[in-house]
mmCIF file of C-alpha atoms in Angstrom:
data_model
loop_
_atom_site.group_PDB
_atom_site.id
_atom_site.type_symbol
_atom_site.label_atom_id
_atom_site.label_comp_id
_atom_site.label_asym_id
_atom_site.label_seq_id
_atom_site.Cartn_x
_atom_site.Cartn_y
_atom_site.Cartn_z
ATOM 1 C CA MET N 1 -62.894 -9.261 -20.810
ATOM 2 C CA THR N 2 -62.858 -12.542 -20.416
ATOM 3 C CA PRO N 3 -63.130 -14.435 -16.863
ATOM 4 C CA ARG N 4 -60.942 -16.044 -15.132
ATOM 5 C CA ALA N 5 -61.604 -19.617 -15.223
ATOM 6 C CA PRO N 6 -62.298 -21.347 -11.730
ATOM 7 C CA LEU N 7 -59.525 -22.297 -9.619
ATOM 8 C CA ILE N 8 -59.132 -26.280 -9.241
ATOM 9 C CA PRO N 9 -59.079 -27.835 -5.948
ATOM 10 C CA LEU N 10 -55.917 -29.808 -5.602
ATOM 11 C CA ASP N 11 -57.327 -33.388 -4.790
ATOM 12 C CA ASP N 12 -58.778 -32.846 -7.800
ATOM 13 C CA ALA N 13 -55.779 -31.781 -9.975
ATOM 14 C CA LEU N 14 -53.780 -34.311 -8.254
ATOM 15 C CA ALA N 15 -56.570 -37.330 -9.161
ATOM 16 C CA THR N 16 -56.192 -35.904 -12.947
ATOM 17 C CA LEU N 17 -52.268 -36.003 -13.181
ATOM 18 C CA LEU N 18 -52.048 -39.490 -11.989
ATOM 19 C CA ALA N 19 -54.788 -40.890 -14.166
ATOM 20 C CA TYR N 20 -52.630 -39.745 -17.063
ATOM 21 C CA ALA N 21 -49.432 -41.692 -15.204
ATOM 22 C CA VAL N 22 -49.639 -44.410 -17.251
ATOM 23 C CA PRO N 23 -46.923 -46.898 -15.196
ATOM 24 C CA LEU N 24 -43.816 -47.025 -17.604
ATOM 25 C CA ALA N 25 -43.917 -50.710 -19.086
ATOM 26 C CA ALA N 26 -39.978 -51.805 -18.780
ATOM 27 C CA VAL N 27 -38.824 -53.947 -16.071
ATOM 28 C CA GLU N 28 -35.306 -54.071 -14.198
ATOM 29 C CA ASN N 29 -33.439 -56.916 -12.717
ATOM 30 C CA VAL N 30 -31.673 -55.293 -9.973
ATOM 31 C CA ASN N 31 -29.478 -57.609 -7.114
ATOM 32 C CA THR N 32 -31.112 -57.081 -3.662
ATOM 33 C CA PHE N 33 -27.734 -54.789 -2.470
ATOM 34 C CA ASP N 34 -29.790 -52.451 -5.279
ATOM 35 C CA ALA N 35 -33.261 -52.084 -4.728
ATOM 36 C CA ASP N 36 -33.685 -49.495 -2.221
ATOM 37 C CA GLY N 37 -35.754 -46.792 -3.910
ATOM 38 C CA ARG N 38 -36.897 -49.256 -6.315
ATOM 39 C CA VAL N 39 -40.803 -49.802 -6.615
ATOM 40 C CA LEU N 40 -41.398 -53.815 -7.115
ATOM 41 C CA VAL N 41 -43.250 -54.947 -10.517
ATOM 42 C CA GLN N 42 -44.244 -58.476 -8.672
ATOM 43 C CA ASP N 43 -45.228 -59.678 -5.351
ATOM 44 C CA ALA N 44 -41.993 -61.446 -3.302
ATOM 45 C CA VAL N 45 -43.040 -64.546 -2.702
ATOM 46 C CA SER N 46 -41.236 -67.183 0.265
ATOM 47 C CA PRO N 47 -40.401 -70.262 -0.902
ATOM 48 C CA LEU N 48 -39.388 -71.007 2.881
ATOM 49 C CA GLN N 49 -40.155 -69.977 6.401
ATOM 50 C CA VAL N 50 -38.246 -67.844 8.429
ATOM 51 C CA PRO N 51 -37.322 -68.798 11.063
ATOM 52 C CA SER N 52 -36.996 -72.201 9.363
ATOM 53 C CA PHE N 53 -36.671 -73.976 12.492
ATOM 54 C CA ASP N 54 -36.741 -72.835 16.722
ATOM 55 C CA ASN N 55 -34.352 -71.190 17.895
ATOM 56 C CA SER N 56 -33.403 -69.680 21.077
ATOM 57 C CA ALA N 57 -34.421 -65.744 21.653
ATOM 58 C CA MET N 58 -31.630 -65.865 24.323
ATOM 59 C CA ASP N 59 -27.760 -66.555 25.211
ATOM 60 C CA GLY N 60 -28.864 -68.877 28.287
ATOM 61 C CA TYR N 61 -29.954 -72.283 28.928
ATOM 62 C CA ALA N 62 -32.222 -74.436 27.297
ATOM 63 C CA MET N 63 -34.648 -76.715 29.284
ATOM 64 C CA ARG N 64 -37.586 -78.518 30.002
ATOM 65 C CA CYS N 65 -40.164 -76.999 32.455
ATOM 66 C CA ALA N 66 -41.330 -79.183 33.911
ATOM 67 C CA ASP N 67 -37.273 -80.467 34.458
ATOM 68 C CA VAL N 68 -36.929 -77.566 36.589
ATOM 69 C CA ALA N 69 -36.926 -77.882 40.677
ATOM 70 C CA ASP N 70 -34.863 -76.888 43.553
ATOM 71 C CA ALA N 71 -32.342 -78.868 42.076
ATOM 72 C CA ALA N 72 -29.353 -77.592 40.189
ATOM 73 C CA LEU N 73 -28.960 -79.245 36.762
ATOM 74 C CA PRO N 74 -26.515 -81.200 34.377
ATOM 75 C CA VAL N 75 -24.939 -78.842 31.376
ATOM 76 C CA SER N 76 -25.004 -82.178 28.721
ATOM 77 C CA GLN N 77 -24.400 -80.119 25.873
ATOM 78 C CA ARG N 78 -23.390 -76.540 24.231
ATOM 79 C CA ILE N 79 -25.438 -75.579 21.226
ATOM 80 C CA ALA N 80 -23.489 -72.782 19.056
ATOM 81 C CA ALA N 81 -25.790 -70.763 16.324
ATOM 82 C CA GLY N 82 -25.342 -72.993 13.238
ATOM 83 C CA ALA N 83 -24.612 -76.246 15.524
ATOM 84 C CA ALA N 84 -26.672 -78.762 14.931
ATOM 85 C CA PRO N 85 -27.672 -80.196 18.933
ATOM 86 C CA GLU N 86 -28.437 -83.393 19.932
ATOM 87 C CA PRO N 87 -32.129 -84.047 21.960
ATOM 88 C CA LEU N 88 -31.955 -82.668 25.113
ATOM 89 C CA GLN N 89 -31.028 -85.696 28.143
ATOM 90 C CA PRO N 90 -34.186 -85.473 30.644
ATOM 91 C CA GLY N 91 -32.813 -83.891 33.392
ATOM 92 C CA THR N 92 -30.248 -81.478 32.229
ATOM 93 C CA VAL N 93 -29.850 -77.751 30.634
ATOM 94 C CA ALA N 94 -28.122 -76.755 27.474
ATOM 95 C CA ARG N 95 -26.448 -73.876 27.295
ATOM 96 C CA ILE N 96 -27.730 -72.935 24.583
ATOM 97 C CA PHE N 97 -26.615 -68.507 22.547
ATOM 98 C CA THR N 98 -28.165 -67.000 20.482
ATOM 99 C CA GLY N 99 -29.986 -67.398 17.280
ATOM 100 C CA ALA N 100 -28.350 -71.666 17.630
ATOM 101 C CA PRO N 101 -31.505 -74.488 17.226
ATOM 102 C CA LEU N 102 -33.807 -75.508 20.687
ATOM 103 C CA PRO N 103 -32.437 -79.039 20.563
ATOM 104 C CA VAL N 104 -35.698 -81.558 20.415
ATOM 105 C CA GLY N 105 -37.090 -81.988 24.186
ATOM 106 C CA ALA N 106 -36.853 -78.415 25.357
ATOM 107 C CA ASP N 107 -39.388 -76.658 25.774
ATOM 108 C CA ALA N 108 -38.096 -73.021 26.778
ATOM 109 C CA VAL N 109 -34.742 -70.948 26.695
ATOM 110 C CA VAL N 110 -33.846 -69.481 30.724
ATOM 111 C CA MET N 111 -31.272 -66.206 29.765
ATOM 112 C CA GLN N 112 -28.447 -66.761 31.663
ATOM 113 C CA GLU N 113 -28.773 -63.688 34.170
ATOM 114 C CA GLU N 114 -31.507 -65.787 35.683
ATOM 115 C CA CYS N 115 -29.498 -68.992 36.056
ATOM 116 C CA ALA N 116 -26.453 -69.779 38.830
ATOM 117 C CA VAL N 117 -23.479 -71.648 37.647
ATOM 118 C CA GLN N 118 -22.683 -74.368 40.917
ATOM 119 C CA PRO N 119 -18.981 -74.358 41.059
ATOM 120 C CA ASP N 120 -19.457 -78.241 40.486
ATOM 121 C CA GLY N 121 -20.751 -76.806 36.682
ATOM 122 C CA THR N 122 -24.589 -77.585 37.161
ATOM 123 C CA VAL N 123 -26.655 -74.888 36.524
ATOM 124 C CA ARG N 124 -29.723 -73.754 39.422
ATOM 125 C CA VAL N 125 -32.460 -71.493 37.687
ATOM 126 C CA LEU N 126 -33.601 -68.709 39.769
ATOM 127 C CA ARG N 127 -36.743 -67.926 38.151
ATOM 128 C CA PRO N 128 -38.875 -70.978 37.108
ATOM 129 C CA PRO N 129 -39.558 -70.646 33.171
ATOM 130 C CA GLN N 130 -42.632 -70.622 31.116
ATOM 131 C CA PRO N 131 -43.355 -73.050 28.153
ATOM 132 C CA GLY N 132 -42.067 -70.750 25.174
ATOM 133 C CA GLN N 133 -40.266 -68.359 27.195
ATOM 134 C CA CYS N 134 -37.661 -67.111 25.224
ATOM 135 C CA VAL N 135 -38.267 -68.938 22.264
ATOM 136 C CA ARG N 136 -38.667 -67.269 18.255
ATOM 137 C CA ARG N 137 -40.420 -69.954 17.077
ATOM 138 C CA ALA N 138 -40.138 -71.875 12.377
ATOM 139 C CA GLY N 139 -42.394 -69.611 10.746
ATOM 140 C CA GLU N 140 -43.166 -67.243 13.400
ATOM 141 C CA ASP N 141 -41.320 -64.407 11.223
ATOM 142 C CA VAL N 142 -42.722 -65.529 7.503
ATOM 143 C CA ALA N 143 -44.683 -68.466 6.693
ATOM 144 C CA GLN N 144 -43.996 -70.343 3.637
ATOM 145 C CA ASN N 145 -45.575 -69.314 0.591
ATOM 146 C CA ALA N 146 -46.362 -65.202 1.970
ATOM 147 C CA VAL N 147 -46.601 -62.465 0.148
ATOM 148 C CA VAL N 148 -43.715 -60.513 2.215
ATOM 149 C CA LEU N 149 -43.306 -57.226 -0.585
ATOM 150 C CA SER N 150 -45.761 -56.523 -2.426
ATOM 151 C CA LYS N 151 -46.318 -55.547 -6.357
ATOM 152 C CA GLY N 152 -46.187 -51.901 -5.971
ATOM 153 C CA GLU N 153 -44.319 -51.095 -2.742
ATOM 154 C CA ARG N 154 -41.497 -48.944 -3.031
ATOM 155 C CA LEU N 155 -38.793 -50.842 -1.074
ATOM 156 C CA THR N 156 -36.808 -50.075 1.742
ATOM 157 C CA PRO N 157 -33.855 -50.770 4.027
ATOM 158 C CA ALA N 158 -36.030 -52.962 5.999
ATOM 159 C CA GLY N 159 -37.681 -53.947 3.076
ATOM 160 C CA ILE N 160 -34.611 -54.986 1.084
ATOM 161 C CA ALA N 161 -33.493 -56.757 3.965
ATOM 162 C CA LEU N 162 -36.788 -58.704 4.437
ATOM 163 C CA ALA N 163 -36.231 -60.002 0.562
ATOM 164 C CA ALA N 164 -33.041 -61.266 1.669
ATOM 165 C CA SER N 165 -34.441 -63.667 4.653
ATOM 166 C CA ILE N 166 -36.112 -65.418 2.400
ATOM 167 C CA GLY N 167 -33.561 -66.172 -0.258
ATOM 168 C CA MET N 168 -33.625 -63.356 -2.974
ATOM 169 C CA ASP N 169 -30.858 -62.252 -4.412
ATOM 170 C CA ALA N 170 -32.104 -60.529 -6.869
ATOM 171 C CA LEU N 171 -35.194 -58.568 -7.463
ATOM 172 C CA THR N 172 -37.967 -57.459 -10.419
ATOM 173 C CA VAL N 173 -38.179 -53.686 -10.133
ATOM 174 C CA ALA N 174 -39.761 -50.713 -12.506
ATOM 175 C CA ARG N 175 -37.005 -49.215 -14.392
ATOM 176 C CA ARG N 176 -36.160 -45.339 -13.315
ATOM 177 C CA PRO N 177 -38.170 -42.464 -15.028
ATOM 178 C CA ARG N 178 -36.231 -40.995 -17.572
ATOM 179 C CA VAL N 179 -36.127 -37.008 -16.963
ATOM 180 C CA ALA N 180 -34.874 -33.848 -18.685
ATOM 181 C CA LEU N 181 -35.666 -30.663 -16.232
ATOM 182 C CA PHE N 182 -34.197 -26.751 -17.413
ATOM 183 C CA SER N 183 -35.068 -24.037 -16.145
ATOM 184 C CA THR N 184 -36.725 -20.666 -18.222
ATOM 185 C CA GLY N 185 -35.299 -17.307 -17.283
ATOM 186 C CA ASP N 186 -32.862 -14.212 -18.245
ATOM 187 C CA GLU N 187 -32.289 -13.361 -15.247
ATOM 188 C CA LEU N 188 -31.390 -16.968 -13.940
ATOM 189 C CA VAL N 189 -27.212 -17.523 -13.246
ATOM 190 C CA MET N 190 -25.380 -20.031 -12.015
ATOM 191 C CA PRO N 191 -24.048 -20.216 -8.969
ATOM 192 C CA GLY N 192 -20.079 -20.245 -9.901
ATOM 193 C CA ASP N 193 -21.017 -18.530 -13.313
ATOM 194 C CA VAL N 194 -20.801 -15.155 -11.616
ATOM 195 C CA ALA N 195 -19.427 -14.180 -7.988
ATOM 196 C CA PRO N 196 -22.334 -12.292 -6.738
ATOM 197 C CA GLN N 197 -20.429 -9.004 -6.274
ATOM 198 C CA ASP N 198 -20.225 -9.193 -10.169
ATOM 199 C CA MET N 199 -24.297 -9.770 -10.196
ATOM 200 C CA ARG N 200 -25.946 -7.050 -12.845
ATOM 201 C CA PRO N 201 -29.430 -5.569 -11.701
ATOM 202 C CA GLY N 202 -32.648 -7.936 -11.805
ATOM 203 C CA ALA N 203 -30.708 -11.207 -11.943
ATOM 204 C CA ILE N 204 -30.907 -14.188 -9.250
ATOM 205 C CA TYR N 205 -29.103 -17.546 -8.867
ATOM 206 C CA ASN N 206 -31.293 -20.306 -9.900
ATOM 207 C CA SER N 207 -32.053 -21.945 -6.592
ATOM 208 C CA ASN N 208 -34.886 -24.195 -7.738
ATOM 209 C CA ARG N 209 -32.531 -26.499 -10.407
ATOM 210 C CA PHE N 210 -30.660 -28.101 -7.443
ATOM 211 C CA PHE N 211 -33.837 -29.056 -4.935
ATOM 212 C CA LEU N 212 -35.816 -30.415 -8.299
ATOM 213 C CA ARG N 213 -32.902 -32.747 -10.055
ATOM 214 C CA ALA N 214 -32.003 -33.857 -6.056
ATOM 215 C CA LEU N 215 -35.586 -34.315 -5.143
ATOM 216 C CA LEU N 216 -35.987 -36.226 -8.617
ATOM 217 C CA GLN N 217 -32.845 -38.088 -7.511
ATOM 218 C CA ARG N 218 -34.077 -39.318 -4.267
ATOM 219 C CA MET N 219 -36.862 -41.393 -6.062
ATOM 220 C CA GLY N 220 -34.914 -42.798 -8.577
ATOM 221 C CA CYS N 221 -35.375 -41.027 -11.591
ATOM 222 C CA VAL N 222 -32.218 -40.401 -14.411
ATOM 223 C CA VAL N 223 -31.727 -37.375 -14.534
ATOM 224 C CA THR N 224 -30.509 -35.365 -17.451
ATOM 225 C CA ASP N 225 -30.142 -31.299 -16.783
ATOM 226 C CA LEU N 226 -30.295 -28.804 -19.352
ATOM 227 C CA GLY N 227 -29.448 -25.582 -17.847
ATOM 228 C CA ILE N 228 -30.942 -22.736 -18.546
ATOM 229 C CA VAL N 229 -32.691 -22.003 -21.858
ATOM 230 C CA PRO N 230 -33.466 -18.751 -22.276
ATOM 231 C CA ASP N 231 -36.768 -16.853 -22.642
ATOM 232 C CA GLN N 232 -37.401 -17.436 -26.482
ATOM 233 C CA ARG N 233 -39.525 -19.120 -28.505
ATOM 234 C CA ASP N 234 -36.990 -20.757 -30.683
ATOM 235 C CA ALA N 235 -35.064 -22.059 -27.808
ATOM 236 C CA THR N 236 -37.619 -23.057 -25.699
ATOM 237 C CA VAL N 237 -38.713 -24.940 -28.565
ATOM 238 C CA ASP N 238 -35.356 -26.919 -29.529
ATOM 239 C CA ALA N 239 -34.848 -28.030 -26.087
ATOM 240 C CA LEU N 240 -38.570 -29.349 -25.287
ATOM 241 C CA ARG N 241 -38.188 -31.440 -29.062
ATOM 242 C CA ALA N 242 -34.288 -32.711 -28.182
ATOM 243 C CA ALA N 243 -35.631 -34.162 -24.430
ATOM 244 C CA SER N 244 -39.134 -35.803 -25.475
ATOM 245 C CA GLN N 245 -37.172 -38.313 -27.802
ATOM 246 C CA THR N 246 -35.654 -39.777 -24.896
ATOM 247 C CA HIS N 247 -37.298 -39.162 -22.045
ATOM 248 C CA ASP N 248 -39.602 -40.062 -19.990
ATOM 249 C CA LEU N 249 -40.821 -36.247 -18.124
ATOM 250 C CA ILE N 250 -40.141 -33.566 -19.371
ATOM 251 C CA LEU N 251 -40.254 -30.930 -16.156
ATOM 252 C CA THR N 252 -39.639 -26.826 -15.827
ATOM 253 C CA SER N 253 -39.316 -24.227 -13.445
ATOM 254 C CA GLY N 254 -40.896 -21.361 -14.229
ATOM 255 C CA GLY N 255 -42.510 -20.155 -17.551
ATOM 256 C CA VAL N 256 -45.644 -20.758 -16.906
ATOM 257 C CA SER N 257 -48.050 -17.807 -16.466
ATOM 258 C CA VAL N 258 -49.137 -15.680 -18.762
ATOM 259 C CA GLY N 259 -45.944 -13.338 -19.023
ATOM 260 C CA GLU N 260 -45.418 -12.073 -22.433
ATOM 261 C CA GLU N 261 -41.958 -13.187 -21.606
ATOM 262 C CA ASP N 262 -42.481 -17.016 -20.706
ATOM 263 C CA HIS N 263 -42.554 -19.111 -24.062
ATOM 264 C CA VAL N 264 -42.828 -22.389 -22.636
ATOM 265 C CA LYS N 265 -47.010 -22.590 -23.319
ATOM 266 C CA ALA N 266 -46.560 -21.480 -26.939
ATOM 267 C CA ALA N 267 -43.748 -23.901 -27.305
ATOM 268 C CA VAL N 268 -45.605 -26.941 -25.396
ATOM 269 C CA GLN N 269 -48.390 -26.056 -27.374
ATOM 270 C CA ALA N 270 -46.940 -25.985 -30.984
ATOM 271 C CA LEU N 271 -45.533 -29.918 -30.235
ATOM 272 C CA GLY N 272 -48.044 -31.501 -28.189
ATOM 273 C CA SER N 273 -50.690 -30.231 -25.773
ATOM 274 C CA LEU N 274 -50.696 -28.092 -22.465
ATOM 275 C CA HIS N 275 -53.430 -28.307 -19.746
ATOM 276 C CA LEU N 276 -52.553 -24.699 -18.083
ATOM 277 C CA TRP N 277 -53.909 -25.023 -14.863
ATOM 278 C CA GLN N 278 -54.698 -22.426 -11.528
ATOM 279 C CA LEU N 279 -54.721 -24.455 -8.059
ATOM 280 C CA ALA N 280 -56.764 -23.760 -5.719
ATOM 281 C CA ILE N 281 -53.218 -23.902 -3.462
ATOM 282 C CA LYS N 282 -50.976 -21.373 -1.860
ATOM 283 C CA PRO N 283 -47.566 -21.407 -2.594
ATOM 284 C CA GLY N 284 -48.142 -23.024 -6.048
ATOM 285 C CA LYS N 285 -51.146 -21.837 -7.858
ATOM 286 C CA PRO N 286 -49.780 -21.967 -11.419
ATOM 287 C CA PHE N 287 -48.954 -25.444 -13.174
ATOM 288 C CA ALA N 288 -48.903 -27.693 -16.669
ATOM 289 C CA TYR N 289 -49.052 -30.088 -17.766
ATOM 290 C CA GLY N 290 -49.196 -31.640 -20.677
ATOM 291 C CA THR N 291 -47.443 -34.161 -23.656
ATOM 292 C CA VAL N 292 -44.305 -33.035 -26.316
ATOM 293 C CA GLY N 293 -44.159 -36.233 -28.423
ATOM 294 C CA GLY N 294 -44.172 -39.133 -26.125
ATOM 295 C CA SER N 295 -43.174 -37.572 -23.226
ATOM 296 C CA HIS N 296 -44.925 -36.056 -20.194
ATOM 297 C CA PHE N 297 -44.867 -32.427 -19.408
ATOM 298 C CA ILE N 298 -44.784 -30.489 -16.480
ATOM 299 C CA GLY N 299 -43.820 -27.153 -15.409
ATOM 300 C CA LEU N 300 -43.530 -25.658 -11.968
ATOM 301 C CA PRO N 301 -44.160 -22.039 -11.146
ATOM 302 C CA GLY N 302 -40.858 -19.856 -10.830
ATOM 303 C CA ASN N 303 -40.674 -18.424 -7.074
ATOM 304 C CA PRO N 304 -38.734 -21.270 -5.200
ATOM 305 C CA VAL N 305 -41.674 -22.497 -2.414
ATOM 306 C CA ALA N 306 -44.054 -22.779 -4.994
ATOM 307 C CA SER N 307 -42.243 -24.932 -7.757
ATOM 308 C CA PHE N 308 -40.445 -26.853 -4.120
ATOM 309 C CA VAL N 309 -44.676 -27.575 -2.502
ATOM 310 C CA THR N 310 -46.330 -28.232 -6.246
ATOM 311 C CA PHE N 311 -43.548 -30.489 -6.728
ATOM 312 C CA LEU N 312 -43.787 -32.602 -3.482
ATOM 313 C CA LEU N 313 -47.267 -32.518 -3.696
ATOM 314 C CA LEU N 314 -47.988 -33.240 -7.406
ATOM 315 C CA VAL N 315 -44.585 -34.364 -9.178
ATOM 316 C CA ARG N 316 -43.238 -36.566 -6.622
ATOM 317 C CA PRO N 317 -46.688 -38.774 -6.255
ATOM 318 C CA PHE N 318 -46.597 -38.724 -10.164
ATOM 319 C CA VAL N 319 -43.540 -39.730 -10.719
ATOM 320 C CA LEU N 320 -43.974 -43.089 -7.885
ATOM 321 C CA ARG N 321 -46.887 -43.195 -10.093
ATOM 322 C CA LEU N 322 -45.008 -43.465 -13.605
ATOM 323 C CA GLN N 323 -43.295 -46.554 -11.695
ATOM 324 C CA GLY N 324 -46.255 -48.439 -10.477
ATOM 325 C CA ALA N 325 -45.855 -47.087 -6.871
ATOM 326 C CA THR N 326 -49.471 -47.867 -5.343
ATOM 327 C CA ALA N 327 -48.746 -45.498 -2.000
ATOM 328 C CA VAL N 328 -48.017 -42.396 -3.644
ATOM 329 C CA GLU N 329 -49.376 -39.787 -0.854
ATOM 330 C CA PRO N 330 -47.135 -40.026 2.366
ATOM 331 C CA PRO N 331 -49.078 -40.091 5.574
ATOM 332 C CA ALA N 332 -50.088 -37.140 7.934
ATOM 333 C CA MET N 333 -50.540 -37.028 11.043
ATOM 334 C CA GLN N 334 -51.882 -34.859 14.137
ATOM 335 C CA LEU N 335 -50.316 -31.981 15.691
ATOM 336 C CA PRO N 336 -50.823 -29.083 17.915
ATOM 337 C CA ALA N 337 -50.465 -26.001 16.375
ATOM 338 C CA HIS N 338 -48.118 -23.407 18.590
ATOM 339 C CA PHE N 339 -49.299 -20.271 16.697
ATOM 340 C CA ASP N 340 -51.692 -18.563 15.481
ATOM 341 C CA TRP N 341 -52.812 -18.079 12.088
ATOM 342 C CA PRO N 342 -56.015 -15.913 12.186
ATOM 343 C CA ARG N 343 -56.047 -15.277 8.280
ATOM 344 C CA ALA N 344 -57.760 -17.449 6.043
ATOM 345 C CA ASP N 345 -57.597 -17.271 2.489
ATOM 346 C CA LYS N 346 -59.442 -18.960 0.217
ATOM 347 C CA ARG N 347 -57.015 -20.909 -1.057
ATOM 348 C CA ARG N 348 -55.689 -24.596 0.596
ATOM 349 C CA GLU N 349 -52.633 -23.576 1.828
ATOM 350 C CA PHE N 350 -49.294 -25.163 2.995
ATOM 351 C CA LEU N 351 -47.005 -23.753 5.646
ATOM 352 C CA ARG N 352 -43.715 -24.141 6.338
ATOM 353 C CA VAL N 353 -43.244 -25.680 10.283
ATOM 354 C CA ARG N 354 -41.151 -27.000 12.571
ATOM 355 C CA ARG N 355 -41.737 -29.147 15.607
ATOM 356 C CA ASN N 356 -40.254 -28.119 18.692
ATOM 357 C CA ALA N 357 -39.058 -29.667 22.394
ATOM 358 C CA ALA N 358 -42.156 -29.762 23.879
ATOM 359 C CA GLY N 359 -44.112 -32.196 21.012
ATOM 360 C CA GLY N 360 -46.389 -28.798 18.886
ATOM 361 C CA LEU N 361 -45.197 -27.272 15.945
ATOM 362 C CA ASP N 362 -43.320 -23.485 15.355
ATOM 363 C CA LEU N 363 -44.335 -21.577 12.427
ATOM 364 C CA PHE N 364 -41.894 -19.709 10.171
ATOM 365 C CA ALA N 365 -41.937 -15.921 10.288
ATOM 366 C CA ASN N 366 -42.240 -14.936 6.880
ATOM 367 C CA GLN N 367 -44.518 -17.540 4.446
ATOM 368 C CA SER N 368 -43.676 -15.705 1.479
ATOM 369 C CA SER N 369 -43.291 -17.845 -2.044
ATOM 370 C CA GLY N 370 -39.797 -15.929 -2.505
ATOM 371 C CA VAL N 371 -38.372 -17.368 0.818
ATOM 372 C CA LEU N 372 -36.408 -20.476 0.173
ATOM 373 C CA THR N 373 -35.334 -20.484 3.836
ATOM 374 C CA SER N 374 -38.751 -21.523 5.235
ATOM 375 C CA ALA N 375 -38.201 -24.173 3.416
ATOM 376 C CA ALA N 376 -34.776 -25.299 4.489
ATOM 377 C CA TRP N 377 -35.887 -24.704 8.159
ATOM 378 C CA ALA N 378 -38.634 -26.361 7.876
ATOM 379 C CA ASP N 379 -39.269 -30.279 8.570
ATOM 380 C CA GLY N 380 -43.190 -30.487 6.958
ATOM 381 C CA LEU N 381 -46.154 -28.821 6.542
ATOM 382 C CA VAL N 382 -48.806 -27.311 7.712
ATOM 383 C CA ASP N 383 -51.949 -28.513 5.602
ATOM 384 C CA THR N 384 -55.253 -25.769 6.149
ATOM 385 C CA GLN N 385 -58.657 -25.765 4.032
ATOM 386 C CA PRO N 386 -60.032 -22.606 1.951
ATOM 387 C CA GLY N 387 -60.774 -20.694 4.944
ATOM 388 C CA GLN N 388 -59.076 -22.306 7.513
ATOM 389 C CA THR N 389 -58.113 -20.283 10.574
ATOM 390 C CA ILE N 390 -55.318 -21.387 13.249
ATOM 391 C CA ALA N 391 -55.131 -21.001 17.001
ATOM 392 C CA TRP N 392 -52.412 -21.318 19.145
ATOM 393 C CA GLY N 393 -53.024 -24.999 19.756
ATOM 394 C CA ASP N 394 -55.741 -26.296 17.798
ATOM 395 C CA THR N 395 -55.444 -29.540 16.344
ATOM 396 C CA VAL N 396 -53.645 -29.880 12.509
ATOM 397 C CA ARG N 397 -52.148 -32.245 10.283
ATOM 398 C CA PHE N 398 -48.726 -32.281 9.521
ATOM 399 C CA ILE N 399 -46.969 -33.374 6.790
ATOM 400 C CA PRO N 400 -43.552 -34.431 7.212
ATOM 401 C CA LEU N 401 -41.056 -32.922 5.185
ATOM 402 C CA ALA N 402 -39.087 -36.267 5.768
ATOM 403 C CA GLU N 403 -41.783 -38.285 3.943
ATOM 404 C CA LEU N 404 -42.218 -36.108 0.790
ATOM 405 C CA GLN N 405 -38.438 -36.057 0.358
ATOM 406 C CA ALA N 406 -37.446 -39.121 0.951
#
């Protein structure tokens, strides 16, 4: 009997996979409006300071702190946002609005709620101000020549707004990865092709194709959906060969196990190279990486939750690194478990959980790799180490799905 290959720890598999993920060379110039989710290929450097002038943080009155006394002060000017104010006359205040430039000579703004307008139009300050009060100083947000967004950063709505605030109407980003997606398995049926009552024995609807395509598109990939490839070697070879001509990555679901009807392994080996890994994680033990022509190939397990979890933990960082992203692993947090998990496994296990109103984590009852309901119900994964048990109240490592699916 041939001895089984040792299981590969997740961290080792990820490091090896990322080493293969050479960032794509091509770049694109895109309108800043369209840059959300894209990865910068060069630093964004500010040509100006933001704000470019001292301005008011409140609607109120600009004044010199030294002028404030018991007497009411006359209003010498009105300053709206976008106006060019006159220097503040000594012993007066200026009516000012949020974002308006601070007049020369003023050193504070008092919000209108802390001032009382007298019948003659003068203003009495109810609470003496401190210098700098309610004033946004020039450059306090962004200094001139500062790097505001770094090369390798994946842009967010706030990030593109920051780019716009320094006058950037376009950004240079990595090209979108081109990904070919297909499933294998004669048991698979597409929703809509066959009514539930007409399903043949052993047939199942293809759910993996839906979440894989959605996840890839959320990451900015251009996805070619090649559908379901029959469990035939020639058909699998033809699909792989065609996909390798125009795609950066070929992603399959199913067909990477040792079953005699799984032809993906032999087809990839016939066209290129393949590493078939047995990962020390649960769910998601079978995993394949290889090359077909100039394309990367990744084969995921067929069980839906195993496919979902291995995509999030391995394919997602791989695709991000193809785009040159520097941060590819999601942040985790420590939260209390509101469940018991007495069954330690020799593999690193990712449990589907959901945060509750008490600030803890509830566990989905059925953690089987075939129960897709657990992934739809959960809002995160608990990362348990090999041999780890969990008792109610233990602090555990929680990875939000919102981070993994962004």
